[in-house]
Short mmCIF file of C-alpha atoms and ligand atoms in Angstrom, two decimals:
data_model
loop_
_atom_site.label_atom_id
_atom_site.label_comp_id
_atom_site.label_asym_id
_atom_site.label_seq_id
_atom_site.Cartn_x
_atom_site.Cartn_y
_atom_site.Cartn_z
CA UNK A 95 27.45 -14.47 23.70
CA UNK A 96 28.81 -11.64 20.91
CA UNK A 97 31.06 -13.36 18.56
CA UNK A 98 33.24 -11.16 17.27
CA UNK A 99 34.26 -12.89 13.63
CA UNK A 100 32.83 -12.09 10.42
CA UNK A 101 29.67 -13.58 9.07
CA UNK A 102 28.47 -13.92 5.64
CA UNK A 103 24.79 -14.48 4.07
CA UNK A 104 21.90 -14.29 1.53
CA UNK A 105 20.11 -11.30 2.25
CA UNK A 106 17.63 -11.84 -0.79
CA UNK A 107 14.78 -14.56 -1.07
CA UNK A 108 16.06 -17.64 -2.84
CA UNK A 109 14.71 -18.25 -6.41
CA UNK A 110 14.83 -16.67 -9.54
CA UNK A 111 15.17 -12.77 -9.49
CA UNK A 112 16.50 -9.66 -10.52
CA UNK A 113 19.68 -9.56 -8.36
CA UNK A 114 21.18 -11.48 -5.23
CA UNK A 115 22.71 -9.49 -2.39
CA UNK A 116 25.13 -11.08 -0.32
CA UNK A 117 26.37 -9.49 3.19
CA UNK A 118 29.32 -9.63 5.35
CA UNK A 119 29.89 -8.44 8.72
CA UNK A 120 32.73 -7.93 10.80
CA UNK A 121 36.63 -6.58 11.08
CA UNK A 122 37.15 -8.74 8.63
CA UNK A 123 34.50 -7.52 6.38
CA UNK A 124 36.91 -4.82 4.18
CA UNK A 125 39.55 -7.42 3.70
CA UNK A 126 36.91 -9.77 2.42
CA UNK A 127 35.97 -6.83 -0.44
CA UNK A 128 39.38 -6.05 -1.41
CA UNK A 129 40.17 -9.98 -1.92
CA UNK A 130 37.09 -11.23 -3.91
CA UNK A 131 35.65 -7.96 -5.70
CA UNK A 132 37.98 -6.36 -8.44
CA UNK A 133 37.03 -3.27 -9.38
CA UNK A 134 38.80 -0.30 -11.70
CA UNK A 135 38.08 2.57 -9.07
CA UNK A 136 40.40 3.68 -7.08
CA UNK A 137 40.95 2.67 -3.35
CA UNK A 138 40.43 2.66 -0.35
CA UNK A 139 36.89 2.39 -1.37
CA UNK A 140 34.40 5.22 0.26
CA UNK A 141 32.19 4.20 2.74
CA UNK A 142 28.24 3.87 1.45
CA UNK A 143 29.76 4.36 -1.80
CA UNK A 144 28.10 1.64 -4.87
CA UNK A 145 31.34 0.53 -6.86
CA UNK A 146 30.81 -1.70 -10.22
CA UNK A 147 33.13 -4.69 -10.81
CA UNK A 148 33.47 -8.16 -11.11
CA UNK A 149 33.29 -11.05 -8.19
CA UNK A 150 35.85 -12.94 -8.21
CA UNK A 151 37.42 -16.97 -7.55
CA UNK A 152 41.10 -16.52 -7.56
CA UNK A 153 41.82 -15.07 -10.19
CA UNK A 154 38.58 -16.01 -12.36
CA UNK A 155 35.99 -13.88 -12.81
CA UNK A 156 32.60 -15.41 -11.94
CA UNK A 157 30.33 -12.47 -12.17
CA UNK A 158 29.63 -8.48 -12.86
CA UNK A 159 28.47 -7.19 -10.11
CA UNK A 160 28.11 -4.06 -7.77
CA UNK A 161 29.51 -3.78 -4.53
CA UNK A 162 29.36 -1.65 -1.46
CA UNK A 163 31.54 -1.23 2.06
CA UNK A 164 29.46 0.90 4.83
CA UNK A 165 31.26 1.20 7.60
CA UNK A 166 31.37 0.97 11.27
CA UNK A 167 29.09 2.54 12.97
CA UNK A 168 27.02 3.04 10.74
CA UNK A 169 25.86 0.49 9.22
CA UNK A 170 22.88 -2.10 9.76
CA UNK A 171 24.70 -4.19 12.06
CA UNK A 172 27.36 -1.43 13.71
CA UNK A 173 30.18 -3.62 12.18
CA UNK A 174 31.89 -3.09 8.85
CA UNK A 175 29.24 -4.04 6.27
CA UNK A 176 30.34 -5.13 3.30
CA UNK A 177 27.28 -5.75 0.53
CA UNK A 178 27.50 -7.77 -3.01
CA UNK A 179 24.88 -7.01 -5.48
CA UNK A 180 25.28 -10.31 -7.87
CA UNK A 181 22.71 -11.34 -10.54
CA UNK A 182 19.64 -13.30 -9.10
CA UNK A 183 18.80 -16.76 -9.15
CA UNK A 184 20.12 -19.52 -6.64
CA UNK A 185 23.74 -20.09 -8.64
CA UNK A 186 25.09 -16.69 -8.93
CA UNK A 187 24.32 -15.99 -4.89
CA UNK A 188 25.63 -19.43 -3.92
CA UNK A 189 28.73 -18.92 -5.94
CA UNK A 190 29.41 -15.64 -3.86
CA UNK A 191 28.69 -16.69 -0.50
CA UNK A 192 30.94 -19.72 -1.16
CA UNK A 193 33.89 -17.26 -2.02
CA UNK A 194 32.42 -15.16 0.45
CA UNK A 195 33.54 -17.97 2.99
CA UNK A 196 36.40 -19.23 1.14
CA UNK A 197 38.00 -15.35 1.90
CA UNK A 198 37.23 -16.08 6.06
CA UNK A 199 33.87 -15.15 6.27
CA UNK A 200 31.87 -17.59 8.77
CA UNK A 201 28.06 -18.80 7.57
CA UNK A 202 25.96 -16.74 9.43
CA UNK A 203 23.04 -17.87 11.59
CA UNK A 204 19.84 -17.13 11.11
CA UNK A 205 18.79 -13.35 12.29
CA UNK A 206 22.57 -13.04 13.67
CA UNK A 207 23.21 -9.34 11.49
CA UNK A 208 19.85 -8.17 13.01
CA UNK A 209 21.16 -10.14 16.77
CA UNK A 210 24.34 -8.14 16.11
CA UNK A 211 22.64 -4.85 15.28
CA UNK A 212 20.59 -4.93 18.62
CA UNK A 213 24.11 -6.25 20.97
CA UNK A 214 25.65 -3.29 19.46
CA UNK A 215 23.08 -1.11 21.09
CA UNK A 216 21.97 0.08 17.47
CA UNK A 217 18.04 -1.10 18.36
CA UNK A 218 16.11 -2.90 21.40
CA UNK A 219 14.85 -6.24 21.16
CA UNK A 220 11.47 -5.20 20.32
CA UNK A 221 12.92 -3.43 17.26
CA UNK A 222 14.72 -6.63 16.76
CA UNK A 223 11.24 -8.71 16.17
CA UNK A 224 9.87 -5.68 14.34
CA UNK A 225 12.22 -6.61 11.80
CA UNK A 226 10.86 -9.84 11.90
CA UNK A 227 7.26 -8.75 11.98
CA UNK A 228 8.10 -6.26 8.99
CA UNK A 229 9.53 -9.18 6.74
CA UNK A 230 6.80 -11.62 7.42
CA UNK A 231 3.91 -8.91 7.27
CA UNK A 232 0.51 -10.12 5.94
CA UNK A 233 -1.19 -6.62 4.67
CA UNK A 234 -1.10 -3.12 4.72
CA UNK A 235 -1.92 -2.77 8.81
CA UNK A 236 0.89 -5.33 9.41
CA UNK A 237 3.68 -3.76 7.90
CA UNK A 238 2.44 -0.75 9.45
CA UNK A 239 2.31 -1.76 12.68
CA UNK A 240 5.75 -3.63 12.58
CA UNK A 241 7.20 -0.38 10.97
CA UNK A 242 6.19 1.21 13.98
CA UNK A 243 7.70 -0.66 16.07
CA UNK A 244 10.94 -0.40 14.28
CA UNK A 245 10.91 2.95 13.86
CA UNK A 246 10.87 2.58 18.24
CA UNK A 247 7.44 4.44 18.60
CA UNK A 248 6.60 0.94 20.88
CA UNK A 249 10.22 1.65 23.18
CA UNK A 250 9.33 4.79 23.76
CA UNK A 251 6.01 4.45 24.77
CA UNK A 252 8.19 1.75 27.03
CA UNK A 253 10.56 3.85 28.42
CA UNK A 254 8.52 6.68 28.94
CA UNK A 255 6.44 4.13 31.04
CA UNK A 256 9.35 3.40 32.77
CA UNK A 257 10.44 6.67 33.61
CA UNK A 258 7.03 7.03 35.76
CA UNK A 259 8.10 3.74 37.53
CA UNK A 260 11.68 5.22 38.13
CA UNK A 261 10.30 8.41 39.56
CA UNK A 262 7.64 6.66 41.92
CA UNK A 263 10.17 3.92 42.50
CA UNK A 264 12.55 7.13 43.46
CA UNK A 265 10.28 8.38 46.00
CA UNK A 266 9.35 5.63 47.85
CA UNK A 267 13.02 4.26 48.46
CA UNK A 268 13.71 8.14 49.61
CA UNK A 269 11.19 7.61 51.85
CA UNK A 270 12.53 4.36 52.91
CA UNK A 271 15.69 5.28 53.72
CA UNK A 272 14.88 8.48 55.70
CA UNK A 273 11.80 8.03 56.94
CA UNK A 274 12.60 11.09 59.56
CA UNK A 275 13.13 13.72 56.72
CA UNK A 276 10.64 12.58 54.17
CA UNK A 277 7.11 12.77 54.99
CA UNK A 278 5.14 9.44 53.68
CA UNK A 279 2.64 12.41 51.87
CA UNK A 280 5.69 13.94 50.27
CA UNK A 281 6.84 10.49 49.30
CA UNK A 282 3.22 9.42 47.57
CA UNK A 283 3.12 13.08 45.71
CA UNK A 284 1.89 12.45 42.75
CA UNK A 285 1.93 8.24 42.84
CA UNK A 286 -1.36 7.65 42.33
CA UNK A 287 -2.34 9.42 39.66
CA UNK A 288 0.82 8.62 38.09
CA UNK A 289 0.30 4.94 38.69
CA UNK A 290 -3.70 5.68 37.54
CA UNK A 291 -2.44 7.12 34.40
CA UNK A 292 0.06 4.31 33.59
CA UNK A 293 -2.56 1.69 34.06
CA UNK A 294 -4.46 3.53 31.77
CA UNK A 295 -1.81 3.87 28.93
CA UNK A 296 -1.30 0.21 29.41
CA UNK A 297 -4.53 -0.58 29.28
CA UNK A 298 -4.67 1.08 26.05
CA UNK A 299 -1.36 -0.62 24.24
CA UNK A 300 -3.17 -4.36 25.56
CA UNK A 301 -5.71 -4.83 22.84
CA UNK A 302 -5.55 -8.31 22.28
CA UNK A 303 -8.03 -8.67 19.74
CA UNK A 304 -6.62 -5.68 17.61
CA UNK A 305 -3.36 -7.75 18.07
CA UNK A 306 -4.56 -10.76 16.22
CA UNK A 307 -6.22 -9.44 13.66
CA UNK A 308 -3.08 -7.51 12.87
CA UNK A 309 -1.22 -10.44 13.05
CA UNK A 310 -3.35 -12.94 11.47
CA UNK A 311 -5.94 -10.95 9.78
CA UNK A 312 -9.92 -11.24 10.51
CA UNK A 313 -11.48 -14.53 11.12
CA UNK A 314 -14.85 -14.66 9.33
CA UNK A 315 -16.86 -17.54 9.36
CA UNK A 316 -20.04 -18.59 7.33
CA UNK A 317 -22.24 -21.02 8.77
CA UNK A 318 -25.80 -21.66 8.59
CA UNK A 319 -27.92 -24.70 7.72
CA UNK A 320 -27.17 -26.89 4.29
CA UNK A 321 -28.40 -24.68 1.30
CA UNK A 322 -28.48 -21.93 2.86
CA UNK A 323 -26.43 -20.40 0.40
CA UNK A 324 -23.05 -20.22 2.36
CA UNK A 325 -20.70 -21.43 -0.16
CA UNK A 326 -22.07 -18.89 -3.06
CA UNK A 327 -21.88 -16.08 -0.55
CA UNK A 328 -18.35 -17.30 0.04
CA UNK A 329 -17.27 -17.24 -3.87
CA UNK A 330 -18.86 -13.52 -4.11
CA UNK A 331 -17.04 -12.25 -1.42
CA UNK A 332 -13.85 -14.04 -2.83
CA UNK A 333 -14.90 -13.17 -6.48
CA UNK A 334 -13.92 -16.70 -8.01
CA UNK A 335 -15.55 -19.96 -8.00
CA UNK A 336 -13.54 -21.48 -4.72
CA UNK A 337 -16.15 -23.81 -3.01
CA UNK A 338 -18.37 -25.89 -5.02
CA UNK A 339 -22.18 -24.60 -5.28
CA UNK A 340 -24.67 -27.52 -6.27
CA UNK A 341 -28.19 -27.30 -4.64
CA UNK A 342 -27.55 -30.40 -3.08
CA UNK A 343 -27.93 -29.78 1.04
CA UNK A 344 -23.88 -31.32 2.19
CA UNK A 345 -21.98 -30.49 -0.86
CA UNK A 346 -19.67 -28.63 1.31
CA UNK A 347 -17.92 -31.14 4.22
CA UNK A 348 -14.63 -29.48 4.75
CA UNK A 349 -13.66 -25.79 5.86
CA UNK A 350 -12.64 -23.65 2.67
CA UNK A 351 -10.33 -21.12 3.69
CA UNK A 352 -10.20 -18.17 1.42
CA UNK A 353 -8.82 -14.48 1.82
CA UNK A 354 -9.30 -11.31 0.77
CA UNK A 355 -7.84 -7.87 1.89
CA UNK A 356 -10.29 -5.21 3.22
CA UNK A 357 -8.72 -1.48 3.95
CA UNK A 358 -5.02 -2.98 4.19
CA UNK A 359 -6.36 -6.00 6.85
CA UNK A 360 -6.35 -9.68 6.11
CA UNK A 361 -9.76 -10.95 5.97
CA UNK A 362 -9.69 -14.59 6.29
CA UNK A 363 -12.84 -16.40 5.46
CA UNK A 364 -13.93 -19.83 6.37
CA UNK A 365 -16.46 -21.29 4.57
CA UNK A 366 -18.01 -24.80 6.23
CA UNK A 367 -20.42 -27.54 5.82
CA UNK A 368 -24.05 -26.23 7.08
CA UNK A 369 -24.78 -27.62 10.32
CA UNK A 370 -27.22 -30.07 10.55
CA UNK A 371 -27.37 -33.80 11.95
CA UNK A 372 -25.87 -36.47 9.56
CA UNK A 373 -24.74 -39.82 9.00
CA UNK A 374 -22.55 -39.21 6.61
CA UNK A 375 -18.99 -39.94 8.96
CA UNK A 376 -17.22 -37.42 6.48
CA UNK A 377 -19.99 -34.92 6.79
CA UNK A 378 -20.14 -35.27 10.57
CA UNK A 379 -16.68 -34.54 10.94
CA UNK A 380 -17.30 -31.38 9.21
CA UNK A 381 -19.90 -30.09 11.09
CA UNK A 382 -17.77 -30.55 13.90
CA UNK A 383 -15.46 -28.54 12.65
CA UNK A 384 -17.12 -25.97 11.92
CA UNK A 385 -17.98 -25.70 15.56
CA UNK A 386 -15.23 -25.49 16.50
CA UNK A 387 -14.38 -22.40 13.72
CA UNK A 388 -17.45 -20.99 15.14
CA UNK A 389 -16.28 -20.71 18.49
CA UNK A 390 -12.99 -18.91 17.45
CA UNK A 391 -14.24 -16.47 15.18
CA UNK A 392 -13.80 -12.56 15.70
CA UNK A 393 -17.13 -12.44 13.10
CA UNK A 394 -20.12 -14.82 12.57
CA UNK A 395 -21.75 -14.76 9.85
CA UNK A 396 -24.87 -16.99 10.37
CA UNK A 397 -26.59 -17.24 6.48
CA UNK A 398 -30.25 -17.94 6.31
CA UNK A 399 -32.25 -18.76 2.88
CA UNK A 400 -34.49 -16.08 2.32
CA UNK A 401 -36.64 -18.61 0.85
CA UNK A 402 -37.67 -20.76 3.70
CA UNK A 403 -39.03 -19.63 6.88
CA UNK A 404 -37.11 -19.04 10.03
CA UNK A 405 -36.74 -22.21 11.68
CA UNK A 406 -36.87 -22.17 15.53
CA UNK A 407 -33.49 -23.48 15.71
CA UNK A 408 -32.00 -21.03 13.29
CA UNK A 409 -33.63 -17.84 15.60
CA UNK A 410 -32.31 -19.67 18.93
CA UNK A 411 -28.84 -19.87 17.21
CA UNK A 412 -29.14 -16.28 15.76
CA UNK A 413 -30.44 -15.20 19.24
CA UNK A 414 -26.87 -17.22 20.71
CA UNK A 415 -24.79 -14.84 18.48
CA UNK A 416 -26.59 -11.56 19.04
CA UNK A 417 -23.14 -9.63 19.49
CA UNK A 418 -22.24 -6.24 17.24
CA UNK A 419 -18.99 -8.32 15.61
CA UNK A 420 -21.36 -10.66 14.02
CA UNK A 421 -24.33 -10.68 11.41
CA UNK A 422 -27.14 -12.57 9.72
CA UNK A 423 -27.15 -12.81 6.29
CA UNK A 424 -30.83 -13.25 4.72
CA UNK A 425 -29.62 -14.68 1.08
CA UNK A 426 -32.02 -15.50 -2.55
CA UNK A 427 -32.91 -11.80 -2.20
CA UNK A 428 -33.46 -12.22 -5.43
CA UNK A 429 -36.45 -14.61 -4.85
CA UNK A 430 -39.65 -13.58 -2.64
CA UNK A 431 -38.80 -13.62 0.85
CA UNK A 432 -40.86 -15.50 3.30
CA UNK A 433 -37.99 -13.56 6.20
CA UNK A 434 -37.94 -10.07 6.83
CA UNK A 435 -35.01 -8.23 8.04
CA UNK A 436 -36.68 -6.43 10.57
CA UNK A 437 -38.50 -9.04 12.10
CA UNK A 438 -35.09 -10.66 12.92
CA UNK A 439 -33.98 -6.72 14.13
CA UNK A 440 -36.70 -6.78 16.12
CA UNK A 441 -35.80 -9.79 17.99
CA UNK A 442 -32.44 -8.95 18.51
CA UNK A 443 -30.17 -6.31 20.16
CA UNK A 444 -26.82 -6.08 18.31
CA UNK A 445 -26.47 -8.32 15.36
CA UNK A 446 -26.38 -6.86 12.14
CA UNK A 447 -28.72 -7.93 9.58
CA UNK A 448 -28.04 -8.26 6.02
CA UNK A 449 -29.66 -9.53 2.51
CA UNK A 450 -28.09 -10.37 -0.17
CA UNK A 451 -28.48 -12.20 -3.88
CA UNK A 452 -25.82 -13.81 -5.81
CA UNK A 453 -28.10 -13.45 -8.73
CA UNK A 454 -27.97 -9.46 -8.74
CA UNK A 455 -24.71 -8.90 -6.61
CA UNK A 456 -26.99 -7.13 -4.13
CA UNK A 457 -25.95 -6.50 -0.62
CA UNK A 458 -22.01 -7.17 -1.58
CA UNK A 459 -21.26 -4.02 -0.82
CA UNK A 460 -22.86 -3.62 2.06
CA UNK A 461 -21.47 -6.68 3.26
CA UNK A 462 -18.06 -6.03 2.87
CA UNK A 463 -18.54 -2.48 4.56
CA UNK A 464 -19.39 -4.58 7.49
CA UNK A 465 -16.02 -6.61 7.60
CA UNK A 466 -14.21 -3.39 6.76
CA UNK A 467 -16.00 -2.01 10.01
CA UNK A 468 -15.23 -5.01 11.94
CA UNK A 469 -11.65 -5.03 10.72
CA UNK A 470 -11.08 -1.48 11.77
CA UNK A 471 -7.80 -1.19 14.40
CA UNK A 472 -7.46 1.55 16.90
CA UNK A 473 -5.44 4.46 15.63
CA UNK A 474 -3.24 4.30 19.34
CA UNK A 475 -0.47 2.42 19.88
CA UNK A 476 -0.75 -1.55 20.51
CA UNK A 477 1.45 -3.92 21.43
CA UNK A 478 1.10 -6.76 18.56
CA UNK A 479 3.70 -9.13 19.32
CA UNK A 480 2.75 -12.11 21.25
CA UNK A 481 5.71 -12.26 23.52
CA UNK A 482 5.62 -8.38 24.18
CA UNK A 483 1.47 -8.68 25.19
CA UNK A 484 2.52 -11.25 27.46
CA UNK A 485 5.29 -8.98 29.49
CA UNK A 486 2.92 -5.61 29.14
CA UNK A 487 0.03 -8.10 30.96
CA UNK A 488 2.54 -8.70 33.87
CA UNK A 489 3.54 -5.31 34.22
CA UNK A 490 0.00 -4.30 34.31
CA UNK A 491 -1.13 -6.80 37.07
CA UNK A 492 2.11 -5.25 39.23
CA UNK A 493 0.69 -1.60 38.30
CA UNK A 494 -1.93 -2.05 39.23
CA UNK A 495 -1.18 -4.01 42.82
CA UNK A 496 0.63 -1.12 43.22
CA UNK A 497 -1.91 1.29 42.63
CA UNK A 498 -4.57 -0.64 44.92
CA UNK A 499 -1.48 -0.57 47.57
CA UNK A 500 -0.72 3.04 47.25
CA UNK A 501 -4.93 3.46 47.64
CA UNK A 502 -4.78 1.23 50.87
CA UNK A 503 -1.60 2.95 52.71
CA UNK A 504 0.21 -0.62 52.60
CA UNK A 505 3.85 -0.32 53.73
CA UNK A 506 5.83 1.29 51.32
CA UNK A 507 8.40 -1.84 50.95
CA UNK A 508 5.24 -3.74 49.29
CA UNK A 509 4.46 -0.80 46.40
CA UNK A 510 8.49 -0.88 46.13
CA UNK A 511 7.96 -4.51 45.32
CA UNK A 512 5.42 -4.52 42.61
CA UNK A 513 7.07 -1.34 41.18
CA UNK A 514 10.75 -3.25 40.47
CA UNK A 515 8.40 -6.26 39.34
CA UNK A 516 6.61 -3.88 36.88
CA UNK A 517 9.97 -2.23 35.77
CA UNK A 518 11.06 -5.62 35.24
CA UNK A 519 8.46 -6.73 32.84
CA UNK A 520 8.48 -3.74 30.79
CA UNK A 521 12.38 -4.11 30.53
CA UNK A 522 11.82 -7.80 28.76
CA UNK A 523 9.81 -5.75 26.06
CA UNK A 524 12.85 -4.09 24.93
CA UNK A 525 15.12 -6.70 25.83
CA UNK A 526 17.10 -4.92 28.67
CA UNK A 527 15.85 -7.77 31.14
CA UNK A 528 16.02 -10.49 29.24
CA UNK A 529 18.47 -13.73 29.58
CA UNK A 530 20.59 -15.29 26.87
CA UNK A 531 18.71 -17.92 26.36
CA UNK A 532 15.58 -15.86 25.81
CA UNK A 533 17.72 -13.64 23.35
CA UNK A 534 18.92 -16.90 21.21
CA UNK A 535 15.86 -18.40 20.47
CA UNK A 536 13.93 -15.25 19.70
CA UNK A 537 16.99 -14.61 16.80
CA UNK A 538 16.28 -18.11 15.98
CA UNK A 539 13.30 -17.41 14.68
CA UNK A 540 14.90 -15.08 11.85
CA UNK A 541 15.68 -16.02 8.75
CA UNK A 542 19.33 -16.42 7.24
CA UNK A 543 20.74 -13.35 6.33
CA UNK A 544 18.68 -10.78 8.56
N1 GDP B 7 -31.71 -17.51 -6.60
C1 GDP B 7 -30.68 -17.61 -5.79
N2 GDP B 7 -30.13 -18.81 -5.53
C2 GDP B 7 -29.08 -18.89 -4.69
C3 GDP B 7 -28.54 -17.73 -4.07
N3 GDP B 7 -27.50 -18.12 -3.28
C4 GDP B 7 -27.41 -19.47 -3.40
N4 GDP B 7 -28.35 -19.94 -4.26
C5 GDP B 7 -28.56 -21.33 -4.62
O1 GDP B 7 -28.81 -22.10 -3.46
C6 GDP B 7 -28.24 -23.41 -3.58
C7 GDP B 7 -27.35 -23.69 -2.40
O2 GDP B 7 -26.25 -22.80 -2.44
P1 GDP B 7 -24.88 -23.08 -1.70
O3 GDP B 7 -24.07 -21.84 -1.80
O4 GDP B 7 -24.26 -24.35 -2.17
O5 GDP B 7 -25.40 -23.28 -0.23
P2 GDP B 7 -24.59 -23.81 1.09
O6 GDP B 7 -24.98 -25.22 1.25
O7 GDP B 7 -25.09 -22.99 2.20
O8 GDP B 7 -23.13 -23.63 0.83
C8 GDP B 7 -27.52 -23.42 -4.92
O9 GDP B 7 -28.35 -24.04 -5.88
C9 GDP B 7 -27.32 -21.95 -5.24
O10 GDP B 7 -27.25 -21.71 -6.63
C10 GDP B 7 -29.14 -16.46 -4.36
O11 GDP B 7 -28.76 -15.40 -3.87
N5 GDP B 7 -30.21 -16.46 -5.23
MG1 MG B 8 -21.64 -24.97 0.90
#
């Protein structure tokens, strides 16, 4: 599984840029610096020391450059590390890596430093995708939460979890195996409220919807009958003319996707055709998406023109979507109103309710306090990462089949059970259960020269 030769990649985004860094890894890393970067200072080089030189192709120099040799241990992969800062653009960084590889260095794959970094011990698999998670971040709350998890505040909260599942574990097989000596009460001690307390730190780390907005922002969508004045809500929130406003009911057919950022979180906003029936087949097809948008939204916004009166149909539909994530937007404030706000709060329990005019900008703010609200995470630690919610799930379900065991008196072999089961879940988080294969196609997932 480790190979043990030295790799060599592009560390920086390709395109046109400041500078280039290239990276080798591996015994061979040192030997690479000394043959293709010629420098006046004196050797050996220090470790994590920046020297200036020149790369170079035999004996030609290609370019000025700065260069840098960490060492083993400590460096980002555990290996020697050596680093070449070349100018940017795609040429200069190509050129290196080629002489890079020319000197023995092998192409590396993608994520194989970071792959190496966490076979080396230096981080956990979670950490691992943190990495991952960090790079690819989408706001503020991303980058956050993916620094957390690098910086291991998610393993710990793992092991520590862990530890509580050794002790019980510890008990029980004491118990087991001298059933004369141990007394079953001595062997439970504290089990079930250790067990209660574990579910309930779990419970706390699986917030799946907190999870998704963190990873792919707030879903917002606008819908509401043609005319309603979705699509000029849409461009105020957006603040730029994206969808096309005519006062023509079906102007808009498709979803427009647009996005702002609200208090470091992604909002995504979907604006769609009103919903009404049609025989227009382009229209129609519209409509049924946004359905379908509907249905998948963490927030509804269900727009109403102030200047009609509510329509049966639109009160039935607000009345479907009475839920605190979502809210009615009363729009043409500007005009007289034939809808009162509190008419529609009187008929409903949760939803907010909202007016607004494009002509005066009223109600914007307002508006996006709302979204900020709804976009708000839990300050506690949760697990973001698809593959990591998935494992913390199973561990819980075995917690807690524990727990209701341990409540029940069931044989002590059957808590054992669930106990290894949960211990074994938790251990895929951080990659200390996990197979090969598992391992190889998470790395895969990395880009070249991370
Ligand atoms: N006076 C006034 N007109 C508005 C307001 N919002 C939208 N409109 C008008 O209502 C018509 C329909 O707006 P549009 O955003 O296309 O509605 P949609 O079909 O729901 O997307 C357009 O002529 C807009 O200019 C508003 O707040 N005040
Ligand atoms: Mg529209």
């Amino acid at each position: 599984m480790y190979q043990n030769d030295t790799i060599t990649g592009i560390a920086t985004a390709t395109g046109i840029g400041g500078i280039a860094i290239i990276r080798v890894s591996g015994k061979n890393a040192e030997n690479i610096m000394n043959k293709v970067f010629s420098t006046k200072a004196q050797k050996p080089f220090k470790s994590h020391k920046m020297y200036y030189g020149f790369l170079m192709d035999d004996n030609t120099r290609v370019d000025e450059c700065m260069a840098v040799i960490m060492r083993a241990p400590k460096s980002y992969t555990c290996e020697d590390v050596f680093e070449l800062h070349t100018h940017g653009g795609h040429e200069a960084a190509h050129q290196a890596l080629r002489i890079c590889i020319e000197a023995g260095a092998r192409l590396a794959e993608p994520g194989e430093f970071t792959k190496r970094a966490f076979l080396n011990g230096r981080i956990d698999l979670s950490q691992s995708e943190a990495v991952m998670a960090m790079i690819s971040a989408n706001g503020e709350s991303a980058l956050k939460a993916a620094s957390q998890q690098l910086e291991g505040m998610q393993s710990k909260l793992i092991q520590d979890s862990k530890q509580i599942l050794i002790k019980a574990l510890s008990g029980i097989e004491a118990a087991i195996d001298y059933p004369e000596e141990i007394e079953d009460t001595e062997a439970f001690g504290n089990l079930i409220p250790d067990l209660e307390e574990l579910k309930a730190s779990m419970e706390d780390a699986i917030d799946e919807r907190s999870a998704r907005i963190v990873r792919d922002g707030l879903q917002v969508v606008l819908c509401g009958n043609p005319n309603a004045g979705k699509s000029t809500l849409f461009n105020m929130l957006l603040s730029s003319d994206r969808a096309i406003v005519t006062d023509i009911p079906g102007t808009t057919r498709d979803l427009i996707h647009g996005s702002i950022t609200l208090n470091g979180i992604l909002i995504n906003l979907i604006d769609t055709a009103g919903i009404r029936e049609t025989d227009d087949p382009i229209e129609k097809i519209g409509v049924e998406r946004a359905k379908k948008v509907i249905e998948n939204a963490d927030v509804v916004m269900l727009v109403v023109d102030g200047c009609q009166p509510l329509h049966k149909d639109d009160l039935n539909f607000i009345l479907s979507k009475d839920d605190k994530n979502n809210a009615v937007i009363i729009t043409k404030g500007d005009l007289p109103s034939l809808i009162s706000p509190e008419d529609i709060k009187a008929k409903t329990k949760n939803i907010t309710v909202l007016q607004t005019s494009s002509i005066n900008q009223s109600g914007l703010k307002e508006l996006k306090e709302f979204l900020a609200e709804k976009a708000l995470l839990p300050k506690t630690l949760f697990f973001t990462h698809t593959r990591h919610l998935d494992a913390a799930k199973a561990a819980l379900s075995h917690i807690e089949k524990a727990l209701e065991g341990a409540e029940m008196n069931i044989p002590l072999e059957l808590i054992s059970v669930d106990l290894k089961e949960a211990l074994h879940y938790l251990g895929e988080i951080t990659g200390e259960s996990v197979n090969e294969e598992l391992i190889d196609s998470i790395f895969a997932n990395f880009c070249v020269g991370k």
